[in-house]
């Protein structure tokens, strides 16, 4: 006959076994999630990840920066900081990511730069000319945020950002990358990487077809979420911040004036001043591999154009001590 104590002991053992199993499963899932996040941010496999790592390493190596450029590939292919510094007397870094990161990526790069460079005075945001027509930036936020739990996020953004996190952690491609990257390294096999040329990703050898003409109704009002965060951060940190459209093929720009009028009203409503109301036009001979990339040989000349355009803001950024004046205008009511 089985004793009552024996039954109790068996039951307790079963509970302990279940608890240990659940604990191990949770630990394994957590480890996979952390590995997934790590690879998603810093692996050599996805195209955007090595570029983010490259720009973060650049920021870590730099010291004494007073100016940073943030934005996407239109910036990466338009601004050469050596030329810019020679023309303006500044010490700058180009922290361009890609259009995937959107305004959220720019916001997170500014946050990183502020923490790294206490003497930072000026921030120039250069985004693709059509950025105001693109989808939301939530994935770009998740991929570039310096903190997983961000108390600074407004309540309206917390659940959308949480959904974006869940989507990334449950994405099969993310998991596959998380497994594949360390295995390749363990076997000493090369992983896919980017080629850096003149401080940004090397352009493709052929030009992509142009996109459609931009229309006023293409503007996405929701794009202001992280642009407003940028403007607020600039006010809090007393930075001179300015927004500049990336360059655009002249033939598209000539038929897209209504789009920029509508986009500019929203951009300026955040309190960020515009360097110019429209993009710098690219003649056919100046266009690189896309409609908003300057050709590699035009980068120095394009930098000179932007340096002249930004001169009033550069001068303003150096006219008073950083702590004495907020550089951006207040948002319109």
mmCIF file of C-alpha atoms in Angstrom:
data_model
loop_
_atom_site.group_PDB
_atom_site.id
_atom_site.type_symbol
_atom_site.label_atom_id
_atom_site.label_comp_id
_atom_site.label_asym_id
_atom_site.label_seq_id
_atom_site.Cartn_x
_atom_site.Cartn_y
_atom_site.Cartn_z
ATOM 1 C CA UNK A 1 0.000 0.000 0.000
ATOM 2 C CA UNK A 2 1.275 3.476 -0.909
ATOM 3 C CA UNK A 3 1.705 5.758 2.067
ATOM 4 C CA UNK A 4 0.188 9.277 2.086
ATOM 5 C CA UNK A 5 3.685 10.711 2.574
ATOM 6 C CA UNK A 6 4.842 8.932 -0.572
ATOM 7 C CA UNK A 7 2.002 10.463 -2.604
ATOM 8 C CA UNK A 8 2.746 13.923 -1.278
ATOM 9 C CA UNK A 9 6.437 13.518 -2.045
ATOM 10 C CA UNK A 10 5.653 12.413 -5.602
ATOM 11 C CA UNK A 11 3.320 15.372 -6.089
ATOM 12 C CA UNK A 12 5.940 17.826 -4.813
ATOM 13 C CA UNK A 13 8.540 16.303 -7.119
ATOM 14 C CA UNK A 14 6.206 16.726 -10.069
ATOM 15 C CA UNK A 15 5.611 20.391 -9.200
ATOM 16 C CA UNK A 16 9.346 21.003 -8.846
ATOM 17 C CA UNK A 17 10.028 19.283 -12.171
ATOM 18 C CA UNK A 18 7.370 21.390 -13.891
ATOM 19 C CA UNK A 19 8.721 24.588 -12.334
ATOM 20 C CA UNK A 20 12.287 23.763 -13.378
ATOM 21 C CA UNK A 21 11.128 22.897 -16.912
ATOM 22 C CA UNK A 22 9.191 26.124 -17.235
ATOM 23 C CA UNK A 23 12.145 28.046 -15.846
ATOM 24 C CA UNK A 24 14.539 26.483 -18.353
ATOM 25 C CA UNK A 25 12.115 27.128 -21.205
ATOM 26 C CA UNK A 26 11.748 30.758 -20.145
ATOM 27 C CA UNK A 27 15.522 31.132 -19.843
ATOM 28 C CA UNK A 28 16.032 29.612 -23.295
ATOM 29 C CA UNK A 29 13.396 31.879 -24.807
ATOM 30 C CA UNK A 30 14.935 34.888 -23.084
ATOM 31 C CA UNK A 31 18.399 33.955 -24.326
ATOM 32 C CA UNK A 32 17.107 33.594 -27.887
ATOM 33 C CA UNK A 33 15.372 36.970 -27.626
ATOM 34 C CA UNK A 34 18.525 38.652 -26.321
ATOM 35 C CA UNK A 35 20.615 36.990 -29.009
ATOM 36 C CA UNK A 36 18.072 38.059 -31.579
ATOM 37 C CA UNK A 37 18.252 41.669 -30.395
ATOM 38 C CA UNK A 38 22.048 41.618 -30.346
ATOM 39 C CA UNK A 39 22.307 40.274 -33.876
ATOM 40 C CA UNK A 40 19.541 42.547 -35.106
ATOM 41 C CA UNK A 41 21.480 45.561 -33.885
ATOM 42 C CA UNK A 42 25.114 44.569 -34.438
ATOM 43 C CA UNK A 43 25.404 41.544 -36.737
ATOM 44 C CA UNK A 44 27.203 41.708 -40.036
ATOM 45 C CA UNK A 45 24.360 39.921 -41.816
ATOM 46 C CA UNK A 46 21.549 42.455 -42.362
ATOM 47 C CA UNK A 47 22.687 45.388 -44.518
ATOM 48 C CA UNK A 48 21.595 48.030 -42.026
ATOM 49 C CA UNK A 49 23.295 46.435 -38.991
ATOM 50 C CA UNK A 50 26.971 46.849 -39.983
ATOM 51 C CA UNK A 51 26.281 50.458 -40.973
ATOM 52 C CA UNK A 52 24.775 51.171 -37.556
ATOM 53 C CA UNK A 53 27.788 49.492 -35.918
ATOM 54 C CA UNK A 54 30.145 51.537 -38.117
ATOM 55 C CA UNK A 55 28.508 54.833 -37.112
ATOM 56 C CA UNK A 56 28.429 53.917 -33.416
ATOM 57 C CA UNK A 57 32.126 52.983 -33.525
ATOM 58 C CA UNK A 58 32.838 56.295 -35.227
ATOM 59 C CA UNK A 59 31.020 58.126 -32.452
ATOM 60 C CA UNK A 60 32.945 56.163 -29.819
ATOM 61 C CA UNK A 61 36.281 57.028 -31.459
ATOM 62 C CA UNK A 62 35.504 60.711 -31.929
ATOM 63 C CA UNK A 63 36.244 63.359 -29.336
ATOM 64 C CA UNK A 64 35.513 67.063 -29.196
ATOM 65 C CA UNK A 65 32.744 67.076 -31.791
ATOM 66 C CA UNK A 66 30.684 70.265 -31.944
ATOM 67 C CA UNK A 67 28.477 69.294 -34.908
ATOM 68 C CA UNK A 68 26.787 66.075 -35.967
ATOM 69 C CA UNK A 69 24.802 65.197 -39.063
ATOM 70 C CA UNK A 70 22.038 62.622 -38.662
ATOM 71 C CA UNK A 71 19.768 61.165 -41.300
ATOM 72 C CA UNK A 72 19.780 58.538 -44.024
ATOM 73 C CA UNK A 73 21.572 57.620 -47.236
ATOM 74 C CA UNK A 74 20.764 60.955 -48.874
ATOM 75 C CA UNK A 75 22.968 62.478 -46.162
ATOM 76 C CA UNK A 76 25.594 59.738 -46.318
ATOM 77 C CA UNK A 77 26.115 60.421 -50.018
ATOM 78 C CA UNK A 78 25.933 64.230 -49.805
ATOM 79 C CA UNK A 79 28.119 65.401 -46.906
ATOM 80 C CA UNK A 80 31.856 64.889 -46.611
ATOM 81 C CA UNK A 81 32.803 66.068 -43.130
ATOM 82 C CA UNK A 82 36.443 66.779 -44.000
ATOM 83 C CA UNK A 83 35.276 69.244 -46.645
ATOM 84 C CA UNK A 84 32.573 70.632 -44.353
ATOM 85 C CA UNK A 85 35.004 71.181 -41.477
ATOM 86 C CA UNK A 86 37.509 72.882 -43.772
ATOM 87 C CA UNK A 87 34.825 75.261 -45.054
ATOM 88 C CA UNK A 88 33.203 76.029 -41.698
ATOM 89 C CA UNK A 89 35.918 75.571 -39.086
ATOM 90 C CA UNK A 90 33.783 72.984 -37.292
ATOM 91 C CA UNK A 91 34.584 69.498 -36.010
ATOM 92 C CA UNK A 92 31.801 67.291 -37.259
ATOM 93 C CA UNK A 93 30.753 63.668 -37.786
ATOM 94 C CA UNK A 94 28.370 62.234 -40.345
ATOM 95 C CA UNK A 95 26.232 59.615 -38.544
ATOM 96 C CA UNK A 96 23.960 58.768 -41.480
ATOM 97 C CA UNK A 97 21.996 55.509 -41.329
ATOM 98 C CA UNK A 98 19.454 54.410 -43.965
ATOM 99 C CA UNK A 99 15.858 55.282 -44.779
ATOM 100 C CA UNK A 100 14.725 52.217 -42.812
ATOM 101 C CA UNK A 101 15.542 54.054 -39.566
ATOM 102 C CA UNK A 102 13.601 57.206 -40.457
ATOM 103 C CA UNK A 103 13.260 60.066 -38.002
ATOM 104 C CA UNK A 104 13.390 57.616 -35.085
ATOM 105 C CA UNK A 105 16.922 56.577 -36.053
ATOM 106 C CA UNK A 106 17.981 60.207 -36.249
ATOM 107 C CA UNK A 107 16.451 60.850 -32.826
ATOM 108 C CA UNK A 108 18.339 57.943 -31.297
ATOM 109 C CA UNK A 109 21.646 58.973 -32.898
ATOM 110 C CA UNK A 110 21.221 62.497 -31.487
ATOM 111 C CA UNK A 111 20.591 61.006 -28.042
ATOM 112 C CA UNK A 112 23.778 58.970 -28.328
ATOM 113 C CA UNK A 113 25.768 61.993 -29.522
ATOM 114 C CA UNK A 114 24.494 64.177 -26.662
ATOM 115 C CA UNK A 115 25.592 61.564 -24.119
ATOM 116 C CA UNK A 116 29.005 61.155 -25.759
ATOM 117 C CA UNK A 117 29.816 64.776 -26.606
ATOM 118 C CA UNK A 118 29.060 67.362 -23.879
ATOM 119 C CA UNK A 119 30.394 70.119 -26.141
ATOM 120 C CA UNK A 120 27.940 69.384 -28.931
ATOM 121 C CA UNK A 121 26.417 72.601 -30.252
ATOM 122 C CA UNK A 122 24.823 71.927 -33.623
ATOM 123 C CA UNK A 123 22.748 69.103 -35.090
ATOM 124 C CA UNK A 124 21.833 68.937 -38.768
ATOM 125 C CA UNK A 125 19.039 66.551 -39.740
ATOM 126 C CA UNK A 126 19.242 65.560 -43.415
ATOM 127 C CA UNK A 127 16.583 63.091 -44.550
ATOM 128 C CA UNK A 128 15.578 61.832 -47.978
ATOM 129 C CA UNK A 129 13.418 64.310 -49.856
ATOM 130 C CA UNK A 130 10.459 61.913 -49.769
ATOM 131 C CA UNK A 131 10.823 60.971 -46.081
ATOM 132 C CA UNK A 132 7.562 62.670 -45.126
ATOM 133 C CA UNK A 133 5.719 60.258 -47.429
ATOM 134 C CA UNK A 134 7.149 57.053 -45.944
ATOM 135 C CA UNK A 135 5.575 54.726 -43.380
ATOM 136 C CA UNK A 136 6.106 55.124 -39.643
ATOM 137 C CA UNK A 137 9.526 54.866 -37.983
ATOM 138 C CA UNK A 138 8.729 52.337 -35.235
ATOM 139 C CA UNK A 139 10.988 49.594 -36.565
ATOM 140 C CA UNK A 140 13.808 52.122 -36.951
ATOM 141 C CA UNK A 141 13.327 53.076 -33.322
ATOM 142 C CA UNK A 142 13.574 49.468 -32.105
ATOM 143 C CA UNK A 143 16.692 48.811 -34.188
ATOM 144 C CA UNK A 144 18.575 51.902 -33.021
ATOM 145 C CA UNK A 145 17.418 52.723 -29.494
ATOM 146 C CA UNK A 146 20.219 52.909 -26.905
ATOM 147 C CA UNK A 147 17.836 51.640 -24.214
ATOM 148 C CA UNK A 148 15.345 48.783 -24.432
ATOM 149 C CA UNK A 149 13.127 50.326 -21.752
ATOM 150 C CA UNK A 150 12.786 54.021 -22.501
ATOM 151 C CA UNK A 151 10.962 56.050 -19.855
ATOM 152 C CA UNK A 152 11.179 59.141 -22.093
ATOM 153 C CA UNK A 153 8.665 57.793 -24.582
ATOM 154 C CA UNK A 154 5.285 59.539 -24.422
ATOM 155 C CA UNK A 155 2.334 57.356 -23.489
ATOM 156 C CA UNK A 156 0.910 57.492 -27.023
ATOM 157 C CA UNK A 157 4.025 55.794 -28.402
ATOM 158 C CA UNK A 158 4.605 53.123 -25.763
ATOM 159 C CA UNK A 159 2.171 50.512 -27.051
ATOM 160 C CA UNK A 160 3.061 51.022 -30.761
ATOM 161 C CA UNK A 161 6.747 50.664 -29.866
ATOM 162 C CA UNK A 162 5.967 47.560 -27.764
ATOM 163 C CA UNK A 163 4.189 46.019 -30.779
ATOM 164 C CA UNK A 164 7.235 46.794 -32.917
ATOM 165 C CA UNK A 165 9.468 45.057 -30.362
ATOM 166 C CA UNK A 166 7.219 41.996 -30.360
ATOM 167 C CA UNK A 167 7.242 41.918 -34.143
ATOM 168 C CA UNK A 168 11.037 41.963 -34.247
ATOM 169 C CA UNK A 169 11.422 39.276 -31.587
ATOM 170 C CA UNK A 170 8.953 36.955 -33.320
ATOM 171 C CA UNK A 171 10.326 37.543 -36.808
ATOM 172 C CA UNK A 172 11.686 34.311 -38.344
ATOM 173 C CA UNK A 173 14.382 36.156 -40.292
ATOM 174 C CA UNK A 174 15.621 37.681 -37.041
ATOM 175 C CA UNK A 175 15.822 34.263 -35.391
ATOM 176 C CA UNK A 176 17.504 32.702 -38.428
ATOM 177 C CA UNK A 177 20.075 35.498 -38.454
ATOM 178 C CA UNK A 178 20.618 35.094 -34.712
ATOM 179 C CA UNK A 179 21.506 31.434 -35.222
ATOM 180 C CA UNK A 180 23.441 31.760 -38.469
ATOM 181 C CA UNK A 181 25.796 34.621 -37.566
ATOM 182 C CA UNK A 182 27.565 32.999 -34.565
ATOM 183 C CA UNK A 183 27.805 29.666 -36.427
ATOM 184 C CA UNK A 184 29.552 31.357 -39.357
ATOM 185 C CA UNK A 185 31.943 33.089 -36.976
ATOM 186 C CA UNK A 186 32.608 29.816 -35.137
ATOM 187 C CA UNK A 187 33.520 28.190 -38.462
ATOM 188 C CA UNK A 188 35.675 31.214 -39.384
ATOM 189 C CA UNK A 189 33.618 31.752 -42.503
ATOM 190 C CA UNK A 190 33.108 35.290 -43.795
ATOM 191 C CA UNK A 191 29.748 36.924 -43.232
ATOM 192 C CA UNK A 192 28.071 39.376 -45.581
ATOM 193 C CA UNK A 193 29.309 42.882 -44.953
ATOM 194 C CA UNK A 194 29.091 46.362 -46.416
ATOM 195 C CA UNK A 195 31.816 48.191 -48.298
ATOM 196 C CA UNK A 196 32.557 51.656 -46.930
ATOM 197 C CA UNK A 197 33.704 54.217 -49.475
ATOM 198 C CA UNK A 198 34.283 57.862 -48.575
ATOM 199 C CA UNK A 199 32.722 57.383 -45.126
ATOM 200 C CA UNK A 200 29.484 55.731 -46.277
ATOM 201 C CA UNK A 201 28.176 52.612 -47.986
ATOM 202 C CA UNK A 202 29.562 52.195 -51.496
ATOM 203 C CA UNK A 203 26.953 52.972 -54.133
ATOM 204 C CA UNK A 204 25.596 50.413 -56.586
ATOM 205 C CA UNK A 205 27.097 50.282 -60.057
ATOM 206 C CA UNK A 206 23.792 51.048 -61.803
ATOM 207 C CA UNK A 207 21.058 53.613 -61.234
ATOM 208 C CA UNK A 208 17.691 52.493 -59.885
ATOM 209 C CA UNK A 209 14.525 53.671 -61.675
ATOM 210 C CA UNK A 210 13.050 56.893 -60.332
ATOM 211 C CA UNK A 211 10.017 56.786 -58.086
ATOM 212 C CA UNK A 212 6.776 58.649 -58.785
ATOM 213 C CA UNK A 213 6.300 62.387 -58.576
ATOM 214 C CA UNK A 214 5.608 63.486 -54.984
ATOM 215 C CA UNK A 215 2.181 64.998 -54.275
ATOM 216 C CA UNK A 216 0.883 67.013 -51.331
ATOM 217 C CA UNK A 217 -1.515 64.199 -50.397
ATOM 218 C CA UNK A 218 1.434 61.812 -50.033
ATOM 219 C CA UNK A 219 2.542 63.496 -46.794
ATOM 220 C CA UNK A 220 2.057 61.249 -43.735
ATOM 221 C CA UNK A 221 1.144 63.380 -40.664
ATOM 222 C CA UNK A 222 2.159 60.544 -38.313
ATOM 223 C CA UNK A 223 5.758 61.107 -39.346
ATOM 224 C CA UNK A 224 5.879 63.950 -36.829
ATOM 225 C CA UNK A 225 6.046 61.664 -33.782
ATOM 226 C CA UNK A 226 9.825 61.352 -33.662
ATOM 227 C CA UNK A 227 10.503 64.648 -35.416
ATOM 228 C CA UNK A 228 8.760 66.309 -32.467
ATOM 229 C CA UNK A 229 10.978 64.244 -30.155
ATOM 230 C CA UNK A 230 14.027 65.627 -31.990
ATOM 231 C CA UNK A 231 12.799 69.205 -31.636
ATOM 232 C CA UNK A 232 12.096 68.735 -27.919
ATOM 233 C CA UNK A 233 15.501 67.153 -27.331
ATOM 234 C CA UNK A 234 17.142 70.108 -29.055
ATOM 235 C CA UNK A 235 15.285 72.565 -26.856
ATOM 236 C CA UNK A 236 16.131 70.682 -23.657
ATOM 237 C CA UNK A 237 19.816 70.398 -24.624
ATOM 238 C CA UNK A 238 20.027 73.981 -25.954
ATOM 239 C CA UNK A 239 21.297 72.810 -29.307
ATOM 240 C CA UNK A 240 21.165 74.591 -32.617
ATOM 241 C CA UNK A 241 19.166 72.128 -34.692
ATOM 242 C CA UNK A 242 18.166 72.514 -38.313
ATOM 243 C CA UNK A 243 16.366 70.335 -40.845
ATOM 244 C CA UNK A 244 17.571 70.051 -44.438
ATOM 245 C CA UNK A 245 16.000 68.027 -47.228
ATOM 246 C CA UNK A 246 18.347 65.601 -48.926
ATOM 247 C CA UNK A 247 19.064 66.273 -52.630
ATOM 248 C CA UNK A 248 16.645 65.122 -55.321
ATOM 249 C CA UNK A 249 16.751 64.614 -59.084
ATOM 250 C CA UNK A 250 15.788 67.938 -60.690
ATOM 251 C CA UNK A 251 13.211 66.371 -63.003
ATOM 252 C CA UNK A 252 11.280 65.049 -59.992
ATOM 253 C CA UNK A 253 11.709 68.193 -57.939
ATOM 254 C CA UNK A 254 10.274 70.346 -60.732
ATOM 255 C CA UNK A 255 6.971 68.432 -60.459
ATOM 256 C CA UNK A 256 6.835 68.042 -56.664
ATOM 257 C CA UNK A 257 6.567 71.600 -55.332
ATOM 258 C CA UNK A 258 3.173 70.997 -53.693
ATOM 259 C CA UNK A 259 4.572 68.096 -51.678
ATOM 260 C CA UNK A 260 7.325 70.205 -50.158
ATOM 261 C CA UNK A 261 4.963 73.045 -49.318
ATOM 262 C CA UNK A 262 2.790 70.599 -47.360
ATOM 263 C CA UNK A 263 5.761 68.779 -45.795
ATOM 264 C CA UNK A 264 7.482 72.003 -44.776
ATOM 265 C CA UNK A 265 4.425 73.241 -42.887
ATOM 266 C CA UNK A 266 4.453 70.092 -40.761
ATOM 267 C CA UNK A 267 8.218 70.081 -40.242
ATOM 268 C CA UNK A 268 8.239 73.714 -39.111
ATOM 269 C CA UNK A 269 5.275 73.079 -36.796
ATOM 270 C CA UNK A 270 7.637 71.039 -34.594
ATOM 271 C CA UNK A 271 9.867 74.070 -34.033
ATOM 272 C CA UNK A 272 12.697 72.822 -36.238
ATOM 273 C CA UNK A 273 13.840 75.499 -38.698
ATOM 274 C CA UNK A 274 14.378 74.552 -42.336
ATOM 275 C CA UNK A 275 17.687 75.276 -44.020
ATOM 276 C CA UNK A 276 15.833 75.619 -47.338
ATOM 277 C CA UNK A 277 12.232 75.011 -48.407
ATOM 278 C CA UNK A 278 13.131 72.458 -51.084
ATOM 279 C CA UNK A 279 15.873 69.908 -51.797
ATOM 280 C CA UNK A 280 19.058 70.724 -53.645
ATOM 281 C CA UNK A 281 18.322 69.764 -57.282
ATOM 282 C CA UNK A 282 20.517 67.104 -58.869
ATOM 283 C CA UNK A 283 21.227 67.435 -62.567
ATOM 284 C CA UNK A 284 21.367 64.149 -64.450
ATOM 285 C CA UNK A 285 25.177 64.169 -64.400
ATOM 286 C CA UNK A 286 25.140 64.598 -60.599
ATOM 287 C CA UNK A 287 22.832 61.677 -59.790
ATOM 288 C CA UNK A 288 24.300 58.526 -58.283
ATOM 289 C CA UNK A 289 22.583 55.172 -57.935
ATOM 290 C CA UNK A 290 19.186 56.580 -56.897
ATOM 291 C CA UNK A 291 17.162 59.726 -57.387
ATOM 292 C CA UNK A 292 18.234 61.099 -53.985
ATOM 293 C CA UNK A 293 21.913 60.111 -53.971
ATOM 294 C CA UNK A 294 24.557 62.489 -55.247
ATOM 295 C CA UNK A 295 27.141 60.696 -57.387
ATOM 296 C CA UNK A 296 30.351 59.849 -55.488
ATOM 297 C CA UNK A 297 32.360 62.350 -57.512
ATOM 298 C CA UNK A 298 29.902 65.120 -56.576
ATOM 299 C CA UNK A 299 30.124 64.671 -52.798
ATOM 300 C CA UNK A 300 32.628 67.456 -52.117
ATOM 301 C CA UNK A 301 30.745 69.914 -54.338
ATOM 302 C CA UNK A 302 27.451 68.944 -52.715
ATOM 303 C CA UNK A 303 29.024 69.490 -49.287
ATOM 304 C CA UNK A 304 29.982 73.026 -50.313
ATOM 305 C CA UNK A 305 26.360 73.726 -51.303
ATOM 306 C CA UNK A 306 25.087 72.507 -47.935
ATOM 307 C CA UNK A 307 27.820 74.363 -46.039
ATOM 308 C CA UNK A 308 26.706 77.642 -47.631
ATOM 309 C CA UNK A 309 23.051 76.812 -46.927
ATOM 310 C CA UNK A 310 23.799 75.980 -43.295
ATOM 311 C CA UNK A 311 26.156 78.894 -42.619
ATOM 312 C CA UNK A 312 23.563 81.028 -40.690
ATOM 313 C CA UNK A 313 22.829 78.118 -38.355
ATOM 314 C CA UNK A 314 26.506 77.225 -37.943
ATOM 315 C CA UNK A 315 27.290 80.817 -37.031
ATOM 316 C CA UNK A 316 24.346 80.931 -34.607
ATOM 317 C CA UNK A 317 25.554 77.768 -32.949
ATOM 318 C CA UNK A 318 28.899 79.356 -32.177
ATOM 319 C CA UNK A 319 27.780 82.851 -31.192
ATOM 320 C CA UNK A 320 26.794 82.162 -27.555
ATOM 321 C CA UNK A 321 27.628 79.592 -24.885
ATOM 322 C CA UNK A 322 25.531 76.491 -25.312
ATOM 323 C CA UNK A 323 23.808 76.805 -21.953
ATOM 324 C CA UNK A 324 22.554 80.360 -22.534
ATOM 325 C CA UNK A 325 20.153 79.960 -25.409
ATOM 326 C CA UNK A 326 17.706 77.473 -26.858
ATOM 327 C CA UNK A 327 18.354 77.251 -30.553
ATOM 328 C CA UNK A 328 15.114 76.031 -32.031
ATOM 329 C CA UNK A 329 12.024 78.147 -32.261
ATOM 330 C CA UNK A 330 9.025 77.257 -30.151
ATOM 331 C CA UNK A 331 6.396 75.104 -31.853
ATOM 332 C CA UNK A 332 3.448 76.863 -33.349
ATOM 333 C CA UNK A 333 0.160 76.593 -31.448
#
